[in-house]
Amino acid sequence: MGQKQKHRTVIFYKDYFEDFFVKQLTKVQDKIIWTIDLIEELPRVPETYLKNIKDSDGLYEIRVQQGSDNFRIFCFFDQGQLVVLANGYQKKSQTIPKREIEKALKIKKEYENEKK
């Protein structure tokens, strides 16, 4: 089997994402890993899996569905092809909880400040 070409690299920033990830069931973790692999490998990622959040200063959500459960992982891009994972949550309503967006924006700002 040949190595698949990567169009993007996904990284974890600190342990924000990992804290969410380790609490999930194995099936959910497997689906999250599968979705991250897809984001790295596809030249154009369908909105089904990666969607820009309007008016959010560059935040995206990775969309993971396992059975009837939906999960969202906030991320942002750095230098075009680097995807930085922030926080995640289990989706229970149509709207994104404001506190989750605020948390993701705080993580993004912290990341950007550390790069300076």
CSV table of N, CA and C in Angstrom, one decimal:
chain,number,residue,atom,x,y,z
A,1,MET,N,0.8,-1.2,0.0
A,1,MET,CA,0.0,0.0,0.0
A,1,MET,C,0.9,1.2,0.0
A,2,GLY,N,0.6,2.1,-0.9
A,2,GLY,CA,1.4,3.4,-1.0
A,2,GLY,C,0.9,4.4,0.0
A,3,GLN,N,1.7,5.3,0.3
A,3,GLN,CA,1.4,6.4,1.2
A,3,GLN,C,0.4,7.4,0.5
A,4,LYS,N,-0.7,7.7,1.2
A,4,LYS,CA,-1.6,8.6,0.6
A,4,LYS,C,-1.1,10.1,0.7
A,5,GLN,N,-1.4,10.8,-0.4
A,5,GLN,CA,-0.9,12.2,-0.4
A,5,GLN,C,-1.7,13.0,0.6
A,6,LYS,N,-1.0,13.8,1.4
A,6,LYS,CA,-1.7,14.7,2.3
A,6,LYS,C,-1.8,16.1,1.7
A,7,HIS,N,-3.0,16.7,1.8
A,7,HIS,CA,-3.2,18.1,1.3
A,7,HIS,C,-3.2,19.0,2.5
A,8,ARG,N,-3.4,18.5,3.7
A,8,ARG,CA,-3.4,19.3,4.9
A,8,ARG,C,-2.7,18.5,6.0
A,9,THR,N,-2.3,19.1,7.1
A,9,THR,CA,-1.8,18.5,8.3
A,9,THR,C,-2.7,18.9,9.4
A,10,VAL,N,-3.2,18.0,10.2
A,10,VAL,CA,-4.0,18.3,11.4
A,10,VAL,C,-3.2,18.1,12.6
A,11,ILE,N,-3.2,19.2,13.4
A,11,ILE,CA,-2.4,19.1,14.7
A,11,ILE,C,-3.3,19.4,15.9
A,12,PHE,N,-2.9,18.9,17.0
A,12,PHE,CA,-3.6,19.2,18.3
A,12,PHE,C,-2.8,20.4,18.9
A,13,TYR,N,-3.6,21.3,19.5
A,13,TYR,CA,-2.9,22.4,20.2
A,13,TYR,C,-3.1,22.2,21.7
A,14,LYS,N,-2.0,22.0,22.4
A,14,LYS,CA,-2.1,21.7,23.8
A,14,LYS,C,-3.0,20.5,24.0
A,15,ASP,N,-3.8,20.5,25.1
A,15,ASP,CA,-4.6,19.3,25.3
A,15,ASP,C,-6.1,19.6,25.3
A,16,TYR,N,-6.4,20.7,24.7
A,16,TYR,CA,-7.9,21.0,24.6
A,16,TYR,C,-8.7,20.0,23.9
A,17,PHE,N,-8.2,19.6,22.7
A,17,PHE,CA,-9.0,18.6,21.9
A,17,PHE,C,-8.9,17.2,22.6
A,18,GLU,N,-7.7,16.9,23.0
A,18,GLU,CA,-7.5,15.6,23.6
A,18,GLU,C,-8.4,15.3,24.8
A,19,ASP,N,-8.6,16.4,25.6
A,19,ASP,CA,-9.5,16.3,26.8
A,19,ASP,C,-10.9,15.8,26.3
A,20,PHE,N,-11.4,16.4,25.2
A,20,PHE,CA,-12.7,16.0,24.7
A,20,PHE,C,-12.6,14.6,24.1
A,21,PHE,N,-11.6,14.3,23.3
A,21,PHE,CA,-11.4,13.0,22.6
A,21,PHE,C,-11.4,11.8,23.5
A,22,VAL,N,-10.6,11.9,24.6
A,22,VAL,CA,-10.5,10.7,25.5
A,22,VAL,C,-11.8,10.3,26.2
A,23,LYS,N,-12.7,11.3,26.3
A,23,LYS,CA,-14.0,11.0,27.0
A,23,LYS,C,-15.0,10.3,26.1
A,24,GLN,N,-14.7,10.2,24.8
A,24,GLN,CA,-15.6,9.6,23.8
A,24,GLN,C,-15.5,8.1,23.8
A,25,LEU,N,-16.6,7.4,23.3
A,25,LEU,CA,-16.6,6.0,23.1
A,25,LEU,C,-15.6,5.6,22.0
A,26,THR,N,-15.1,4.4,22.0
A,26,THR,CA,-14.2,4.0,21.0
A,26,THR,C,-14.7,4.2,19.6
A,27,LYS,N,-16.0,3.8,19.4
A,27,LYS,CA,-16.6,4.0,18.0
A,27,LYS,C,-16.6,5.5,17.6
A,28,VAL,N,-16.8,6.4,18.5
A,28,VAL,CA,-16.8,7.8,18.2
A,28,VAL,C,-15.3,8.2,17.9
A,29,GLN,N,-14.4,7.8,18.7
A,29,GLN,CA,-13.0,8.1,18.5
A,29,GLN,C,-12.5,7.6,17.1
A,30,ASP,N,-12.9,6.4,16.8
A,30,ASP,CA,-12.6,5.9,15.4
A,30,ASP,C,-13.1,6.7,14.3
A,31,LYS,N,-14.4,7.2,14.5
A,31,LYS,CA,-15.0,8.0,13.5
A,31,LYS,C,-14.3,9.4,13.4
A,32,ILE,N,-13.9,9.9,14.6
A,32,ILE,CA,-13.2,11.2,14.6
A,32,ILE,C,-11.9,11.1,13.8
A,33,ILE,N,-11.1,10.0,14.1
A,33,ILE,CA,-9.9,9.7,13.4
A,33,ILE,C,-10.1,9.6,11.9
A,34,TRP,N,-11.1,8.9,11.5
A,34,TRP,CA,-11.5,8.7,10.1
A,34,TRP,C,-11.7,10.0,9.4
A,35,THR,N,-12.5,10.9,10.1
A,35,THR,CA,-12.8,12.2,9.6
A,35,THR,C,-11.6,13.1,9.5
A,36,ILE,N,-10.7,13.0,10.5
A,36,ILE,CA,-9.5,13.8,10.4
A,36,ILE,C,-8.6,13.3,9.2
A,37,ASP,N,-8.5,12.0,9.0
A,37,ASP,CA,-7.7,11.5,7.9
A,37,ASP,C,-8.3,12.0,6.6
A,38,LEU,N,-9.6,12.0,6.5
A,38,LEU,CA,-10.3,12.5,5.3
A,38,LEU,C,-9.9,14.0,5.0
A,39,ILE,N,-9.9,14.8,6.1
A,39,ILE,CA,-9.6,16.2,5.9
A,39,ILE,C,-8.1,16.4,5.5
A,40,GLU,N,-7.3,15.5,5.9
A,40,GLU,CA,-5.9,15.6,5.5
A,40,GLU,C,-5.7,15.2,4.1
A,41,GLU,N,-6.5,14.2,3.6
A,41,GLU,CA,-6.2,13.5,2.3
A,41,GLU,C,-7.0,14.1,1.1
A,42,LEU,N,-8.2,14.6,1.4
A,42,LEU,CA,-9.0,15.1,0.2
A,42,LEU,C,-8.6,16.5,-0.2
A,43,PRO,N,-8.4,16.7,-1.5
A,43,PRO,CA,-8.1,18.0,-2.0
A,43,PRO,C,-9.1,19.1,-1.7
A,44,ARG,N,-10.4,18.7,-1.8
A,44,ARG,CA,-11.5,19.6,-1.4
A,44,ARG,C,-12.4,18.8,-0.4
A,45,VAL,N,-12.5,19.3,0.8
A,45,VAL,CA,-13.3,18.6,1.8
A,45,VAL,C,-14.7,19.1,1.7
A,46,PRO,N,-15.7,18.1,1.6
A,46,PRO,CA,-17.1,18.5,1.5
A,46,PRO,C,-17.6,19.2,2.9
A,47,GLU,N,-18.5,20.1,2.8
A,47,GLU,CA,-19.0,20.7,4.0
A,47,GLU,C,-19.6,19.7,5.0
A,48,THR,N,-20.0,18.6,4.5
A,48,THR,CA,-20.5,17.5,5.4
A,48,THR,C,-19.5,17.2,6.5
A,49,TYR,N,-18.2,17.4,6.2
A,49,TYR,CA,-17.1,17.1,7.2
A,49,TYR,C,-16.4,18.3,7.7
A,50,LEU,N,-16.3,19.4,7.0
A,50,LEU,CA,-15.6,20.6,7.4
A,50,LEU,C,-16.3,21.8,6.9
A,51,LYS,N,-16.8,22.7,7.8
A,51,LYS,CA,-17.6,23.8,7.4
A,51,LYS,C,-17.1,25.1,8.1
A,52,ASN,N,-17.0,26.1,7.4
A,52,ASN,CA,-16.7,27.4,7.9
A,52,ASN,C,-17.8,27.9,8.8
A,53,ILE,N,-17.5,28.5,9.9
A,53,ILE,CA,-18.6,29.1,10.8
A,53,ILE,C,-18.7,30.5,10.4
A,54,LYS,N,-19.8,31.0,9.9
A,54,LYS,CA,-20.0,32.4,9.5
A,54,LYS,C,-19.7,33.3,10.7
A,55,ASP,N,-19.1,34.5,10.3
A,55,ASP,CA,-18.8,35.5,11.3
A,55,ASP,C,-18.1,35.1,12.6
A,56,SER,N,-17.1,34.2,12.4
A,56,SER,CA,-16.4,33.6,13.6
A,56,SER,C,-14.9,33.8,13.6
A,57,ASP,N,-14.5,34.8,12.7
A,57,ASP,CA,-13.0,35.1,12.7
A,57,ASP,C,-12.2,33.8,12.3
A,58,GLY,N,-12.6,33.1,11.3
A,58,GLY,CA,-11.8,32.0,10.8
A,58,GLY,C,-11.9,30.7,11.4
A,59,LEU,N,-13.0,30.5,12.2
A,59,LEU,CA,-13.2,29.2,12.8
A,59,LEU,C,-14.0,28.3,11.9
A,60,TYR,N,-13.6,27.0,11.9
A,60,TYR,CA,-14.3,26.0,11.2
A,60,TYR,C,-14.8,24.9,12.2
A,61,GLU,N,-15.8,24.1,11.7
A,61,GLU,CA,-16.1,23.0,12.5
A,61,GLU,C,-16.0,21.7,11.7
A,62,ILE,N,-15.3,20.7,12.4
A,62,ILE,CA,-15.3,19.4,11.8
A,62,ILE,C,-16.5,18.7,12.3
A,63,ARG,N,-17.2,18.1,11.4
A,63,ARG,CA,-18.5,17.5,11.7
A,63,ARG,C,-18.4,16.0,11.7
A,64,VAL,N,-18.7,15.4,12.8
A,64,VAL,CA,-18.6,13.9,12.9
A,64,VAL,C,-20.0,13.4,13.3
A,65,GLN,N,-20.4,12.4,12.6
A,65,GLN,CA,-21.7,11.7,13.0
A,65,GLN,C,-21.4,10.3,13.2
A,66,GLN,N,-21.9,9.8,14.4
A,66,GLN,CA,-21.7,8.4,14.7
A,66,GLN,C,-23.1,7.9,15.2
A,67,GLY,N,-23.7,7.1,14.3
A,67,GLY,CA,-25.1,6.7,14.6
A,67,GLY,C,-26.0,8.0,14.6
A,68,SER,N,-26.8,8.1,15.7
A,68,SER,CA,-27.6,9.3,15.7
A,68,SER,C,-27.0,10.5,16.5
A,69,ASP,N,-25.7,10.3,16.9
A,69,ASP,CA,-25.0,11.3,17.7
A,69,ASP,C,-24.2,12.2,16.7
A,70,ASN,N,-24.2,13.5,17.0
A,70,ASN,CA,-23.4,14.4,16.2
A,70,ASN,C,-22.4,15.1,17.1
A,71,PHE,N,-21.2,15.2,16.6
A,71,PHE,CA,-20.1,15.8,17.4
A,71,PHE,C,-19.5,16.9,16.5
A,72,ARG,N,-19.0,18.0,17.1
A,72,ARG,CA,-18.4,19.1,16.4
A,72,ARG,C,-17.0,19.3,17.1
A,73,ILE,N,-16.0,19.6,16.2
A,73,ILE,CA,-14.7,19.9,16.7
A,73,ILE,C,-14.3,21.2,16.0
A,74,PHE,N,-14.0,22.2,16.8
A,74,PHE,CA,-13.6,23.5,16.3
A,74,PHE,C,-12.2,23.4,15.9
A,75,CYS,N,-11.9,24.1,14.8
A,75,CYS,CA,-10.5,24.2,14.3
A,75,CYS,C,-10.3,25.5,13.5
A,76,PHE,N,-9.0,25.7,13.2
A,76,PHE,CA,-8.7,26.9,12.4
A,76,PHE,C,-7.5,26.6,11.6
A,77,PHE,N,-7.3,27.4,10.6
A,77,PHE,CA,-6.1,27.1,9.7
A,77,PHE,C,-5.0,28.0,10.1
A,78,ASP,N,-3.8,27.5,9.9
A,78,ASP,CA,-2.5,28.3,10.1
A,78,ASP,C,-1.7,28.1,8.8
A,79,GLN,N,-1.3,29.1,8.2
A,79,GLN,CA,-0.5,29.1,7.0
A,79,GLN,C,-1.1,28.2,5.9
A,80,GLY,N,-2.4,28.2,5.8
A,80,GLY,CA,-3.1,27.5,4.7
A,80,GLY,C,-3.3,26.0,4.8
A,81,GLN,N,-2.3,25.2,5.0
A,81,GLN,CA,-2.5,23.8,5.0
A,81,GLN,C,-2.4,23.1,6.4
A,82,LEU,N,-2.2,23.9,7.4
A,82,LEU,CA,-2.1,23.4,8.8
A,82,LEU,C,-3.4,23.6,9.5
A,83,VAL,N,-4.1,22.5,9.9
A,83,VAL,CA,-5.4,22.6,10.6
A,83,VAL,C,-5.1,22.4,12.1
A,84,VAL,N,-5.5,23.4,12.9
A,84,VAL,CA,-5.2,23.3,14.3
A,84,VAL,C,-6.5,23.0,15.0
A,85,LEU,N,-6.6,21.9,15.7
A,85,LEU,CA,-7.8,21.5,16.5
A,85,LEU,C,-7.9,22.2,17.8
A,86,ALA,N,-9.1,22.7,18.1
A,86,ALA,CA,-9.3,23.4,19.3
A,86,ALA,C,-10.1,22.5,20.2
A,87,ASN,N,-11.4,22.9,20.5
A,87,ASN,CA,-12.2,22.1,21.4
A,87,ASN,C,-13.3,21.4,20.7
A,88,GLY,N,-13.9,20.4,21.3
A,88,GLY,CA,-15.0,19.7,20.7
A,88,GLY,C,-16.2,19.5,21.7
A,89,TYR,N,-17.3,19.2,21.1
A,89,TYR,CA,-18.5,19.0,22.0
A,89,TYR,C,-19.5,18.1,21.2
A,90,GLN,N,-20.4,17.5,22.0
A,90,GLN,CA,-21.5,16.7,21.4
A,90,GLN,C,-22.6,17.7,21.1
A,91,LYS,N,-23.1,17.7,19.8
A,91,LYS,CA,-24.1,18.6,19.4
A,91,LYS,C,-25.5,18.0,19.8
A,92,LYS,N,-26.3,18.9,20.5
A,92,LYS,CA,-27.6,18.5,21.0
A,92,LYS,C,-28.7,19.4,20.4
A,93,SER,N,-28.3,20.5,19.8
A,93,SER,CA,-29.3,21.4,19.2
A,93,SER,C,-28.9,22.0,17.9
A,94,GLN,N,-29.7,22.7,17.2
A,94,GLN,CA,-29.4,23.3,15.9
A,94,GLN,C,-28.3,24.4,16.0
A,95,THR,N,-28.4,25.1,17.1
A,95,THR,CA,-27.4,26.2,17.2
A,95,THR,C,-26.2,25.8,17.9
A,96,ILE,N,-25.1,26.5,17.6
A,96,ILE,CA,-23.8,26.2,18.3
A,96,ILE,C,-23.8,26.9,19.6
A,97,PRO,N,-23.6,26.2,20.7
A,97,PRO,CA,-23.5,26.9,22.0
A,97,PRO,C,-22.5,28.0,22.0
A,98,LYS,N,-23.0,29.2,22.4
A,98,LYS,CA,-22.1,30.4,22.4
A,98,LYS,C,-20.8,30.1,23.2
A,99,ARG,N,-20.9,29.4,24.3
A,99,ARG,CA,-19.7,29.2,25.2
A,99,ARG,C,-18.7,28.4,24.5
A,100,GLU,N,-19.1,27.5,23.6
A,100,GLU,CA,-18.2,26.6,22.8
A,100,GLU,C,-17.4,27.5,21.8
A,101,ILE,N,-18.1,28.4,21.1
A,101,ILE,CA,-17.5,29.3,20.2
A,101,ILE,C,-16.5,30.2,20.9
A,102,GLU,N,-16.9,30.7,22.0
A,102,GLU,CA,-16.1,31.6,22.8
A,102,GLU,C,-14.8,30.9,23.2
A,103,LYS,N,-15.0,29.6,23.7
A,103,LYS,CA,-13.8,28.8,24.1
A,103,LYS,C,-12.9,28.6,22.9
A,104,ALA,N,-13.4,28.3,21.7
A,104,ALA,CA,-12.6,28.0,20.5
A,104,ALA,C,-11.9,29.3,20.1
A,105,LEU,N,-12.5,30.4,20.2
A,105,LEU,CA,-11.9,31.7,19.8
A,105,LEU,C,-10.8,32.1,20.8
A,106,LYS,N,-11.0,31.7,22.1
A,106,LYS,CA,-10.0,31.9,23.1
A,106,LYS,C,-8.7,31.1,22.8
A,107,ILE,N,-9.0,29.8,22.4
A,107,ILE,CA,-7.9,28.9,22.1
A,107,ILE,C,-7.1,29.4,20.9
A,108,LYS,N,-7.9,29.9,19.9
A,108,LYS,CA,-7.2,30.4,18.6
A,108,LYS,C,-6.4,31.6,19.0
A,109,LYS,N,-6.9,32.5,19.8
A,109,LYS,CA,-6.1,33.7,20.2
A,109,LYS,C,-4.9,33.3,21.0
A,110,GLU,N,-5.0,32.3,21.9
A,110,GLU,CA,-3.8,31.9,22.6
A,110,GLU,C,-2.8,31.3,21.7
A,111,TYR,N,-3.2,30.5,20.7
A,111,TYR,CA,-2.3,29.9,19.8
A,111,TYR,C,-1.6,31.0,19.0
A,112,GLU,N,-2.3,32.0,18.5
A,112,GLU,CA,-1.7,33.0,17.7
A,112,GLU,C,-0.7,33.9,18.5
A,113,ASN,N,-1.1,34.1,19.8
A,113,ASN,CA,-0.2,34.9,20.6
A,113,ASN,C,1.1,34.1,20.9
A,114,GLU,N,1.0,32.8,21.1
A,114,GLU,CA,2.2,32.0,21.3
A,114,GLU,C,3.1,32.0,20.1
A,115,LYS,N,2.6,32.1,18.9
A,115,LYS,CA,3.4,32.1,17.7
A,115,LYS,C,4.2,33.3,17.5
A,116,LYS,N,3.8,34.4,18.1
A,116,LYS,CA,4.5,35.7,17.9
A,116,LYS,C,5.9,35.7,18.5
